[in-house]
Coordinates of C-alpha atoms and ligand atoms in Angstrom, one line a residue:
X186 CA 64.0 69.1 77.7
X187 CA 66.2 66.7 79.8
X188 CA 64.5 64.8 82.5
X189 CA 64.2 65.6 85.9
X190 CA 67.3 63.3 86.6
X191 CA 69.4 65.3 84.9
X192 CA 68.5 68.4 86.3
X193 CA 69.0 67.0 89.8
X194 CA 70.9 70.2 91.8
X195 CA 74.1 68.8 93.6
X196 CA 75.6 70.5 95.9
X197 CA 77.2 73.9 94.8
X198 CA 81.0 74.5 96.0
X199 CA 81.9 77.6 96.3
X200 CA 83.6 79.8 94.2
X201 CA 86.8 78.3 94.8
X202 CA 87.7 80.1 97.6
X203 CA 91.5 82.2 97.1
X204 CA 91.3 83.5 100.9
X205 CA 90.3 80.7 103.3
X206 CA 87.8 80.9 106.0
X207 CA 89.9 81.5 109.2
X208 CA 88.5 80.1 112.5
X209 CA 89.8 84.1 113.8
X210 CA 90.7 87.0 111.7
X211 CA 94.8 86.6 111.0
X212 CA 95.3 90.2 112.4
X213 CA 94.6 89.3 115.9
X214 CA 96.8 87.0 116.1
X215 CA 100.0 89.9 114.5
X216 CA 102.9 90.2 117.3
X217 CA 105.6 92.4 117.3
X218 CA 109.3 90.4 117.2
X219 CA 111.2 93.1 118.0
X220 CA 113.9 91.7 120.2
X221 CA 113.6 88.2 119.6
X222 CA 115.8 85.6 119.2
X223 CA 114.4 83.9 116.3
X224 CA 113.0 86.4 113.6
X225 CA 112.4 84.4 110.2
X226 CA 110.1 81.9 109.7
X227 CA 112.9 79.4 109.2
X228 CA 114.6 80.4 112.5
X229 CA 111.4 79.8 114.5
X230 CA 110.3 76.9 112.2
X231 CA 113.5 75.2 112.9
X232 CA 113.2 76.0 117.3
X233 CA 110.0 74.0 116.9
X234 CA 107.8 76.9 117.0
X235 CA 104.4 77.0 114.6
X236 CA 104.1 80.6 114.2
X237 CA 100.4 82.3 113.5
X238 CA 102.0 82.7 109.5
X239 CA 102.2 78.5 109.5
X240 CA 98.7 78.5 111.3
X241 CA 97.1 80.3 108.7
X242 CA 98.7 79.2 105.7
X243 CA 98.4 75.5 106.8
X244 CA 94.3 76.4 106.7
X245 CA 94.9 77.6 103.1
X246 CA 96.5 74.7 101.9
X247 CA 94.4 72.4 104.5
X248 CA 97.5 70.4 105.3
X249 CA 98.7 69.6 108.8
X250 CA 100.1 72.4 110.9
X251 CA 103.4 70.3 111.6
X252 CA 103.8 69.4 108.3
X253 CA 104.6 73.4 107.3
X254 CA 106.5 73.8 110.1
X255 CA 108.7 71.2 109.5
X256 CA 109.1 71.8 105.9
X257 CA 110.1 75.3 106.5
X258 CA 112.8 74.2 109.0
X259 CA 113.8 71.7 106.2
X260 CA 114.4 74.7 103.7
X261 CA 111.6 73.1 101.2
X262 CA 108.8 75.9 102.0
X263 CA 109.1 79.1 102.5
X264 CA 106.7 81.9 103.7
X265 CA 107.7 85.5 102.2
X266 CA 106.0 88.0 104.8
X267 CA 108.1 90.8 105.5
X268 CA 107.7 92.0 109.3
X269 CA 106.4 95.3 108.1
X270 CA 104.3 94.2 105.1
X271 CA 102.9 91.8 108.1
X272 CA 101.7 94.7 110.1
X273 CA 99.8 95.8 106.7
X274 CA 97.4 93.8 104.9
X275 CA 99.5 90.7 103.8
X276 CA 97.8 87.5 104.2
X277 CA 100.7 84.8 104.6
X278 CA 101.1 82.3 101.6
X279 CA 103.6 79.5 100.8
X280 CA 105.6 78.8 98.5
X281 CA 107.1 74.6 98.4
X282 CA 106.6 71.6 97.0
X283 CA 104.6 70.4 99.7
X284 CA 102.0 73.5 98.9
X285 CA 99.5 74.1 96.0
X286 CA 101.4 75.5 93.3
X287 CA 101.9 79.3 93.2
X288 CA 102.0 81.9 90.3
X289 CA 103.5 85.7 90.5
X290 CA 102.9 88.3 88.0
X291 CA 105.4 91.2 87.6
X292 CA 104.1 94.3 87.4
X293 CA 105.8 98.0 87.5
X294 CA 106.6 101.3 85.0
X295 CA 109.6 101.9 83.0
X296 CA 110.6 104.8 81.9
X297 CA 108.1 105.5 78.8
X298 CA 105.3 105.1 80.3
X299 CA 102.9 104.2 83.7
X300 CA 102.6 106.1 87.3
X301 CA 101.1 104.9 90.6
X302 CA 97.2 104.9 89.6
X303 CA 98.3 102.3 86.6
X304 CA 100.1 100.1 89.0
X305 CA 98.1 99.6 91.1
X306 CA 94.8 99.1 88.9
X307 CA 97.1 95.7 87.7
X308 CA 97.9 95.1 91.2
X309 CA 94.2 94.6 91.5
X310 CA 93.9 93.0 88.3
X311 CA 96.4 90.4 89.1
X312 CA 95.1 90.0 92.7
X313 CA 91.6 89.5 91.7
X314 CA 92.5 87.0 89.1
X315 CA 94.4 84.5 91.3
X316 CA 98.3 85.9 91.5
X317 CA 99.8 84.4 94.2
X318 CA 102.3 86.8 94.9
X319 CA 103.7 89.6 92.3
X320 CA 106.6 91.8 91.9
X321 CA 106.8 95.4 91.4
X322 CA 109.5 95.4 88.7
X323 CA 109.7 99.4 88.5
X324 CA 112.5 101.3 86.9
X325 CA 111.4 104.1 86.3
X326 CA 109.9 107.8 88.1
X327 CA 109.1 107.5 91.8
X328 CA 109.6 104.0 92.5
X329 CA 109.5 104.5 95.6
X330 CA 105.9 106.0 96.0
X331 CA 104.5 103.4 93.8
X332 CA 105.9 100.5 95.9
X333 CA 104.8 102.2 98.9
X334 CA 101.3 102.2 97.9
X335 CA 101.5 98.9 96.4
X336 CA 102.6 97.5 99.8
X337 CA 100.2 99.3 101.5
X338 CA 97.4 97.9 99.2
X339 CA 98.3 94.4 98.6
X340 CA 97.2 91.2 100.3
X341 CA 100.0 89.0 98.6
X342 CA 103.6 89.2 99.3
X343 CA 105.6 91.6 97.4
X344 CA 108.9 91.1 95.1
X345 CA 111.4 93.3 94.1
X346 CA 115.0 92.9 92.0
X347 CA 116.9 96.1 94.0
X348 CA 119.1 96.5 91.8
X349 CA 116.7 98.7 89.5
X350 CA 115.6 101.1 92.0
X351 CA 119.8 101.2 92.7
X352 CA 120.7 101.9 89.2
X353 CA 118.1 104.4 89.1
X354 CA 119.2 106.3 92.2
X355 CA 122.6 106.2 90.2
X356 CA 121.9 107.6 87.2
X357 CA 121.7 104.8 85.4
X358 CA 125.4 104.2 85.2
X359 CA 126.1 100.8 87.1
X360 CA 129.7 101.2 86.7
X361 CA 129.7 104.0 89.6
X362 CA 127.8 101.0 92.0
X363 CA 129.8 100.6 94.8
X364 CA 128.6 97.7 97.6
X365 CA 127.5 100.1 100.1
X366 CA 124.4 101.0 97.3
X367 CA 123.4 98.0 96.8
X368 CA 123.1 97.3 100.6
X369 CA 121.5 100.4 101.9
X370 CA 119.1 99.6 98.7
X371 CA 118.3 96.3 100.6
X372 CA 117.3 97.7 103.6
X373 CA 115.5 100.7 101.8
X374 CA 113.1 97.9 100.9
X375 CA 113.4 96.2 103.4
X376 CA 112.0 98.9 105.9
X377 CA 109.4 99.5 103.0
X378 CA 107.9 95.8 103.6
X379 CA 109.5 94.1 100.3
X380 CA 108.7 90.6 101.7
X381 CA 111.2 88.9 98.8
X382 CA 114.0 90.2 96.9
X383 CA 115.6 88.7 93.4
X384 CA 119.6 89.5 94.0
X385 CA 122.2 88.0 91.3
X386 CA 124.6 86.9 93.6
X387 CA 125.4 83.7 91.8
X388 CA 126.8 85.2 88.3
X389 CA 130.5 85.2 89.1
X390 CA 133.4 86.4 86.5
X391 CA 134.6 83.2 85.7
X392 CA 130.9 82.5 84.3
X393 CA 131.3 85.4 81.8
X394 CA 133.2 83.3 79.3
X395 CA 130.9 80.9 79.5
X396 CA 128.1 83.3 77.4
X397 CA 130.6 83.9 74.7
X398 CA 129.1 81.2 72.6
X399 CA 125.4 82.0 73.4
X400 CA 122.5 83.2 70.4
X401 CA 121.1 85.8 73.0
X402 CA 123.9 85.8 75.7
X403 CA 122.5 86.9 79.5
X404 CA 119.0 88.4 78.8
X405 CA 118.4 88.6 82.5
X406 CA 118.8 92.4 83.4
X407 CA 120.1 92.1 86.8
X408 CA 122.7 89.6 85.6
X409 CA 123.9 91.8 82.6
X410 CA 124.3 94.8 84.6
X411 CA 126.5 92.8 87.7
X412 CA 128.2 91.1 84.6
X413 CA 129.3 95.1 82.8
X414 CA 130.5 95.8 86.0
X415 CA 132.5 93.0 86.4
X416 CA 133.8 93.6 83.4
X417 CA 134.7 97.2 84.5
X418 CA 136.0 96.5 87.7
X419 CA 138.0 93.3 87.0
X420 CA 136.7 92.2 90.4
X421 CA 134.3 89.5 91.4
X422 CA 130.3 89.9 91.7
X423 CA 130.0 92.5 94.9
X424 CA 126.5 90.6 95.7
X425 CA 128.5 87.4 96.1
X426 CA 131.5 89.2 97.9
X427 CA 128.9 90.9 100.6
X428 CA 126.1 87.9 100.4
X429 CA 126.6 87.3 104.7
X430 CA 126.2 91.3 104.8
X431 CA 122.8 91.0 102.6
X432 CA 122.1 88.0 104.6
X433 CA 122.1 90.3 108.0
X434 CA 119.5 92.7 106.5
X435 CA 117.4 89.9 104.8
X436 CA 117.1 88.4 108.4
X437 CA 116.6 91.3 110.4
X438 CA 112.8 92.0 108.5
X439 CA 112.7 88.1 107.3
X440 CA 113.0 88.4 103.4
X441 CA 113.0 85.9 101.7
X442 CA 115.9 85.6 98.9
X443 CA 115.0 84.8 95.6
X444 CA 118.4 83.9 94.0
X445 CA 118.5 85.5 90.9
X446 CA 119.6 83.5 87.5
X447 CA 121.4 85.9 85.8
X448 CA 122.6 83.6 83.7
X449 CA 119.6 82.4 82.4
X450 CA 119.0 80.8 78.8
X451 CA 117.0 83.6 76.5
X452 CA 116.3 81.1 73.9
X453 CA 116.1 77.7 73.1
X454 CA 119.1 77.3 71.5
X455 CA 121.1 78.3 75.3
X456 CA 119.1 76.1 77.5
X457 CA 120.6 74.0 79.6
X458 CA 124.4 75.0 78.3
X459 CA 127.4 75.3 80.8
X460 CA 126.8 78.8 81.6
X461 CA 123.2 78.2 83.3
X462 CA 124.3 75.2 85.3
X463 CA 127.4 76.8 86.0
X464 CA 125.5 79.7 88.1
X465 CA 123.0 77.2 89.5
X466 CA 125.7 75.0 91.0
X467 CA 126.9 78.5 93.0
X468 CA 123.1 79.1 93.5
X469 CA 123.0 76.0 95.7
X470 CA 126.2 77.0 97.6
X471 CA 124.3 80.5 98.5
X472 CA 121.2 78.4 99.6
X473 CA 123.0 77.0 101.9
X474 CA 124.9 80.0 103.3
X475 CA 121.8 81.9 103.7
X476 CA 120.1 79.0 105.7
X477 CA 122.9 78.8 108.2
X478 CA 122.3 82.8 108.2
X479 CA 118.7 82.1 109.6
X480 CA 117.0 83.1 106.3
X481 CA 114.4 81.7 103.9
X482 CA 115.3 81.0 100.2
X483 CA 113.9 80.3 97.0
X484 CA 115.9 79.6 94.2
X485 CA 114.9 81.1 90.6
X486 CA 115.0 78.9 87.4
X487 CA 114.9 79.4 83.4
X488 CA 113.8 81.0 81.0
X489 CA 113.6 79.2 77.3
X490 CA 113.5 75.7 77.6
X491 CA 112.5 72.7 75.1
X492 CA 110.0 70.8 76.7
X493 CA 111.9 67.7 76.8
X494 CA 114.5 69.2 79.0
X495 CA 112.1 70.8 81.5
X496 CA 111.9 67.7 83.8
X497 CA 115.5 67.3 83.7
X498 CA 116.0 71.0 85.0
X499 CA 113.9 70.6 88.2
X500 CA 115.3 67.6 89.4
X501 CA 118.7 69.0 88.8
X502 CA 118.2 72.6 90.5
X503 CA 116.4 70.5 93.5
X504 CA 119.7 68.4 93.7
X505 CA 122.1 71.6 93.3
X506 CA 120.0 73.4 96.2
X507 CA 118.9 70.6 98.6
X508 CA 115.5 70.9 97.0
X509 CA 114.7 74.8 98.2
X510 CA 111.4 75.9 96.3
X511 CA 112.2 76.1 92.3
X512 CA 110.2 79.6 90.6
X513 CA 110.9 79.3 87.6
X514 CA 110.4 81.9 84.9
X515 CA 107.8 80.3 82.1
X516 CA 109.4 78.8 81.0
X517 CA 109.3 79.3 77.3
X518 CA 109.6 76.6 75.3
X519 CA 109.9 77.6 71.5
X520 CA 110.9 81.3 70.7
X521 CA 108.8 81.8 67.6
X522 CA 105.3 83.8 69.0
X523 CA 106.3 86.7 70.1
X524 CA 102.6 88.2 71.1
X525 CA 101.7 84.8 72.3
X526 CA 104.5 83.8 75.1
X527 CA 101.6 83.5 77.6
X528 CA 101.0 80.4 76.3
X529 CA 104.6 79.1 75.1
X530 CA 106.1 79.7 78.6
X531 CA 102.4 78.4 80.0
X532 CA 103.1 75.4 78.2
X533 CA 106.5 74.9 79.8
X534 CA 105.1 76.2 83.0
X535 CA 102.7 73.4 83.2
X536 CA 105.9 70.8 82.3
X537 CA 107.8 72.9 85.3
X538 CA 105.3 72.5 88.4
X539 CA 104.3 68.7 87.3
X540 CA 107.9 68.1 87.6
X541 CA 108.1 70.0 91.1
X542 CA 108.9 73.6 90.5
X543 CA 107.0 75.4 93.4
X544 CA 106.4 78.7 92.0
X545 CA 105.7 80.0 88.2
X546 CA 106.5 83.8 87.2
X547 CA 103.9 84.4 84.6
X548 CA 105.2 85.6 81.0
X549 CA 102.2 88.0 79.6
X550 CA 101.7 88.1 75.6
X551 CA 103.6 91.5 75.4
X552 CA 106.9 89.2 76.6
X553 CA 109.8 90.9 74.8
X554 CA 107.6 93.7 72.8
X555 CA 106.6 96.1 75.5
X556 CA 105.3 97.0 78.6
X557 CA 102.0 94.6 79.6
X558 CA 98.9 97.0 80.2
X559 CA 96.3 95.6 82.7
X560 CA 94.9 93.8 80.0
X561 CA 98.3 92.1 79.3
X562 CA 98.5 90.8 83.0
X563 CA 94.4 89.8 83.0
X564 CA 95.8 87.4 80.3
X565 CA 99.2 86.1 82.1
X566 CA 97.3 85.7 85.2
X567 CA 94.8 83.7 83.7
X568 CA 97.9 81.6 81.3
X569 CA 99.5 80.8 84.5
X570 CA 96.7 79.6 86.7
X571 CA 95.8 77.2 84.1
X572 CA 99.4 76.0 84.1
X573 CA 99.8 75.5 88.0
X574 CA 96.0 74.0 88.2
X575 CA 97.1 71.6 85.5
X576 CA 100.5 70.8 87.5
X577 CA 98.1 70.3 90.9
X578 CA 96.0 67.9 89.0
X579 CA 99.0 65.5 87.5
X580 CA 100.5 66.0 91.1
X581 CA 97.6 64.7 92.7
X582 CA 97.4 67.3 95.2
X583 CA 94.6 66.9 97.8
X584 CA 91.2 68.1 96.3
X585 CA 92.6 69.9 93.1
X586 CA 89.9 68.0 91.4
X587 CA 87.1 69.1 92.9
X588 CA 86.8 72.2 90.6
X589 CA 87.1 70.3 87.5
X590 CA 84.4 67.7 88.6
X591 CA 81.8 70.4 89.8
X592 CA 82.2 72.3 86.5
X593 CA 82.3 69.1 84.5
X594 CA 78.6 68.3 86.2
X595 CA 77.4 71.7 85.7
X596 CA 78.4 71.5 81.7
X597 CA 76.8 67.6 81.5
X598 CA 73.4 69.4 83.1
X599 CA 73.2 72.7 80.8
X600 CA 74.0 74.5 84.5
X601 CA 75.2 77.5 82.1
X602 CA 75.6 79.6 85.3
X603 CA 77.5 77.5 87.3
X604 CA 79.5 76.7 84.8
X605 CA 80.6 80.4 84.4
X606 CA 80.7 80.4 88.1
X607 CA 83.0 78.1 88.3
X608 CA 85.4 79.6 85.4
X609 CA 88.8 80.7 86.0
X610 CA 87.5 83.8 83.9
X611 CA 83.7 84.2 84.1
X612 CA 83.9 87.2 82.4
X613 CA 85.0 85.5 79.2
X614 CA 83.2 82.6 79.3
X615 CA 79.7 84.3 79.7
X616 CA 80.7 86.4 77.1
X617 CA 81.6 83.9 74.8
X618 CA 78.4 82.0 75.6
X619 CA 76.3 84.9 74.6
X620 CA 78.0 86.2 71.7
X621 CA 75.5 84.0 69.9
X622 CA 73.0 82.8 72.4
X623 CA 72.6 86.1 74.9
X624 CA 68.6 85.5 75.8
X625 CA 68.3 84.0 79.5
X626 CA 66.3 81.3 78.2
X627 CA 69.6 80.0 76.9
X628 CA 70.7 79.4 80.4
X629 CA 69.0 75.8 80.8
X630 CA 69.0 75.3 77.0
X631 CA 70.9 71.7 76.4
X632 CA 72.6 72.4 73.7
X633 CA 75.4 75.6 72.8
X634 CA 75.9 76.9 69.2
X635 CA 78.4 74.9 68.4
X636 CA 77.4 72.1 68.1
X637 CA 73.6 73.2 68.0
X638 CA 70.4 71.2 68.9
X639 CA 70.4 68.6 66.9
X640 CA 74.1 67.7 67.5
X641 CA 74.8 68.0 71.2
X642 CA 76.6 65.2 72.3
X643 CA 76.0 65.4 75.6
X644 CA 72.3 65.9 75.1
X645 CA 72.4 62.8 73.3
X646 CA 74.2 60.7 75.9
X647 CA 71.5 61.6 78.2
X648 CA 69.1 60.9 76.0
X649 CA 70.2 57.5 75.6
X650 CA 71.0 57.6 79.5
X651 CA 67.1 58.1 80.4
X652 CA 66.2 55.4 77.5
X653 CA 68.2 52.8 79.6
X654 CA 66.8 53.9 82.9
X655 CA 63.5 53.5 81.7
X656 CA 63.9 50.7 79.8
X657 CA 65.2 48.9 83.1
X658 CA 62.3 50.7 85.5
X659 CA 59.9 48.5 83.1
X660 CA 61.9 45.8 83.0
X661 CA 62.4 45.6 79.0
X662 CA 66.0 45.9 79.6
X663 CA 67.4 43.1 77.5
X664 CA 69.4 40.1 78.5
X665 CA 73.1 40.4 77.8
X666 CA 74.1 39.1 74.7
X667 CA 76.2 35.9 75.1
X668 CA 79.8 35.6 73.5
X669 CA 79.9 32.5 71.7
X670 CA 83.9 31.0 72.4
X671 CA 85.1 29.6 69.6
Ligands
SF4_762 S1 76.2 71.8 71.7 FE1 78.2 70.8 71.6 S2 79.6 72.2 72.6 FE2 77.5 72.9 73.1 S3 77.0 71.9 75.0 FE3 76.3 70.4 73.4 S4 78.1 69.1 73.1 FE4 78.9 70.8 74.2

């Protein structure tokens, strides 16, 4: 048995809490803004105003209230909350490098397989498990049902890449898109409560050549369809042509644009080539345009990525967009475990947000093979909270630590439950733990079966710990040994 010492109860922190305690419920502080001046969050950020969405997320990321405010007027955070989805259940979060960093997890059917009751058990699974926001990526039967009662059901802001639903609507033939879809498809979501929206506007048609040369040339679906119908058409990108008309709609319910990379490297072997950069250098022009149209931005990033060229990637997407948040996608950073991109991509992920990417798009292991189950997304989920916590910690962001230290002190005392407690995944661990040891008595035991009894590091250190501290309580402890200088 350890000694009394050891078994000394510290103060318990809570499960680490992913809704703050508000000083009032958020809803009584909802207001309608029909009719004013300043809609967006960036608009009334940049007035001077600190809105009740800034109030509330400042107390979740227990920073200053001015300090959000200003860096949503500076373009560096933004706050994706839909007007609509406000009125709903939507708790408001941010996204900047000035804010814990986030995760999303896609979710959404295809057209083999999944309906509304499937979507929205991963909704829950991704919610419960710590997704920050997450996008409903459908493209296939009744899209618009299923968003509807993901919207209605979700706490986090909601994503969407329009384009799908559009193409859909089409018949699947994106060489009969003509502007006017893609806009009223905007505001179709729009009205719905999409609260941010992935559009490809910065894939233009003298990129194309540019992909000649790639091994997987655009694997980004938006920017492969806007690039066949470029093709087509002989005419420039239509979502670049009519960005101040998507800008109008964006603002009118404050979404937030997520600029698409369409031109994103699919392997290792594209990163970083002309193509990619070429797009991002446009993507910063658009940045800009959409501020001066009152809107909030994020900018999206790659993909496959060797690790040594991560760093390198951030700093040059925050130069090419005045430093808008970076939500970058994995990224993956060898292309050889398939089954296992949770953790390739988590790897680079990790890389992404220590560098300063603000937001991480999980990858789940079924990347390129299929369509994740809940299961899938438990798994992503769970990938990518280990890579933004990790990024927190080598940030140095305010109190990231404490979780580790609390879990570290319950593992050095045998506190089995509160070391599952404080788990990412309790589920797993507990399970793990009793896979050989179930009884309860196992609990306190201070030693695991991996290392067993006998072995137990940790058991020893304490062991020796207590020999020193009595030792010294009876004065026997020894005089230091003095070094003889030559
Ligand atoms: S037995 Fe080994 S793994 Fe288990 S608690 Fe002790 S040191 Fe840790």
């Amino acid at each position: 048995m350890g000694s009394p010492a050891r078994r000394r109860s510290r103060p318990k922190i809570a499960h680490p809490p992913r809704r703050p305690k508000l000083l009032l419920p958020y809803w009584e502080s909802k207001h309608s803004l029909q009719g004013a001046d300043n809609v967006t969050q960036f608009e009334r950020a940049k007035s001077g105003e600190i809105t009740p969405e800034m109030k509330f997320v400042a107390q979740r990321e227990d920073l200053p209230e001015e300090l959000i405010r200003s860096e949503v007027a500076r373009g560096r955070m933004v706050i994706p909350a839909n007007t609509v989805h406000l009125t709903k259940r939507l708790e408001p979060m941010a996204i900047g490098i000035a804010a814990l960093t986030k995760i999303n997890a896609n979710i959404g059917n295809s057209a083999v397989t999944s309906d509304e009751q499937t979507e929205l058990e991963k909704l829950h699974m991704a919610v419960h498990h710590g997704a920050d926001t997450v996008m409903d990526l459908s493209t296939g039967k009744n899209i618009d049902t299923i968003r509807q009662a993901i919207i209605d059901a979700s706490p986090v802001p909601i994503g969407t890449v329009p384009i799908y639903q559009m193409l859909e609507e089409l018949g699947g033939d994106i060489d009969d898109m003509r502007p006017q879809h893609f806009l009223d498809m905007c505001e179709k979501q729009a009205k719905q409560g999409v609260d941010y929206m992935t559009v490809h506007s910065g894939l233009l048609q003298e990129h194309l050549s540019l992909t000649m040369q790639r091994i997987t040339g655009i694997v980004s679906r938006g920017g492969s369809l806007i690039a066949r119908w470029m093709m087509t058409h002989r005419q420039q990108n239509p979502l670049y042509t009519h960005f101040e008309d998507l800008c109008d709609i964006f603002r009118q319910y404050d979404v937030t644009w997520s600029l698409g990379d369409g031109l994103r490297p699919g392997s290792i072997a594209d990163a970083s080539d002309e193509a990619q950069f070429a797009e991002l250098h446009v993507l910063g022009e658009l940045t800009r345009r959409a501020w001066k149209k009152g809107c909030q931005v994020m900018v999206e990033g790659p993909g496959h990525v060797p690790m040594d060229q991560i760093d390198m990637n951030i700093k040059r997407q925050m130069e090419e967009c005045d430093e808008a948040p970076f939500y970058v996608l994995g990224p993956l950073v060898t292309d050889i475990a398939p089954g296992y991109d949770h953790i390739t991509s988590a790897i680079g992920a990790a890389l992404a947000g220590w560098s300063g990417a603000a937001m991480l798009c999980y990858v789940t292991p079924k990347e390129h093979l299929g369509l994740p189950d809940a299961e899938d997304v438990k798994q992503g989920v769970i990938a990518y909270k280990i890579a933004a916590h990790a990024a927190d910690l080598a940030r140095h962001r305010k109190n990231a630590r404490v979780r580790d230290d609390a879990l570290s002190r319950a593992r050095f005392n045998f506190d089995w439950n509160e070391q599952f407690r404080l788990s990412l995944d309790p589920e797993t661990a507990r399970k793990y733990h009793d896979q050989t040891l179930p009884q309860d008595t196992f609990k306190s035991a201070h030693f695991c079966s991996m290392c067993g009894p006998k072995y137990c590091s940790m058991k020893i250190t304490q062991d020796i710990r207590d020999m020193a501290a009595a030792e010294a309580t009876n004065g026997t402890e020894s005089e230091p040994v003095a070094i003889q200088l030559p």
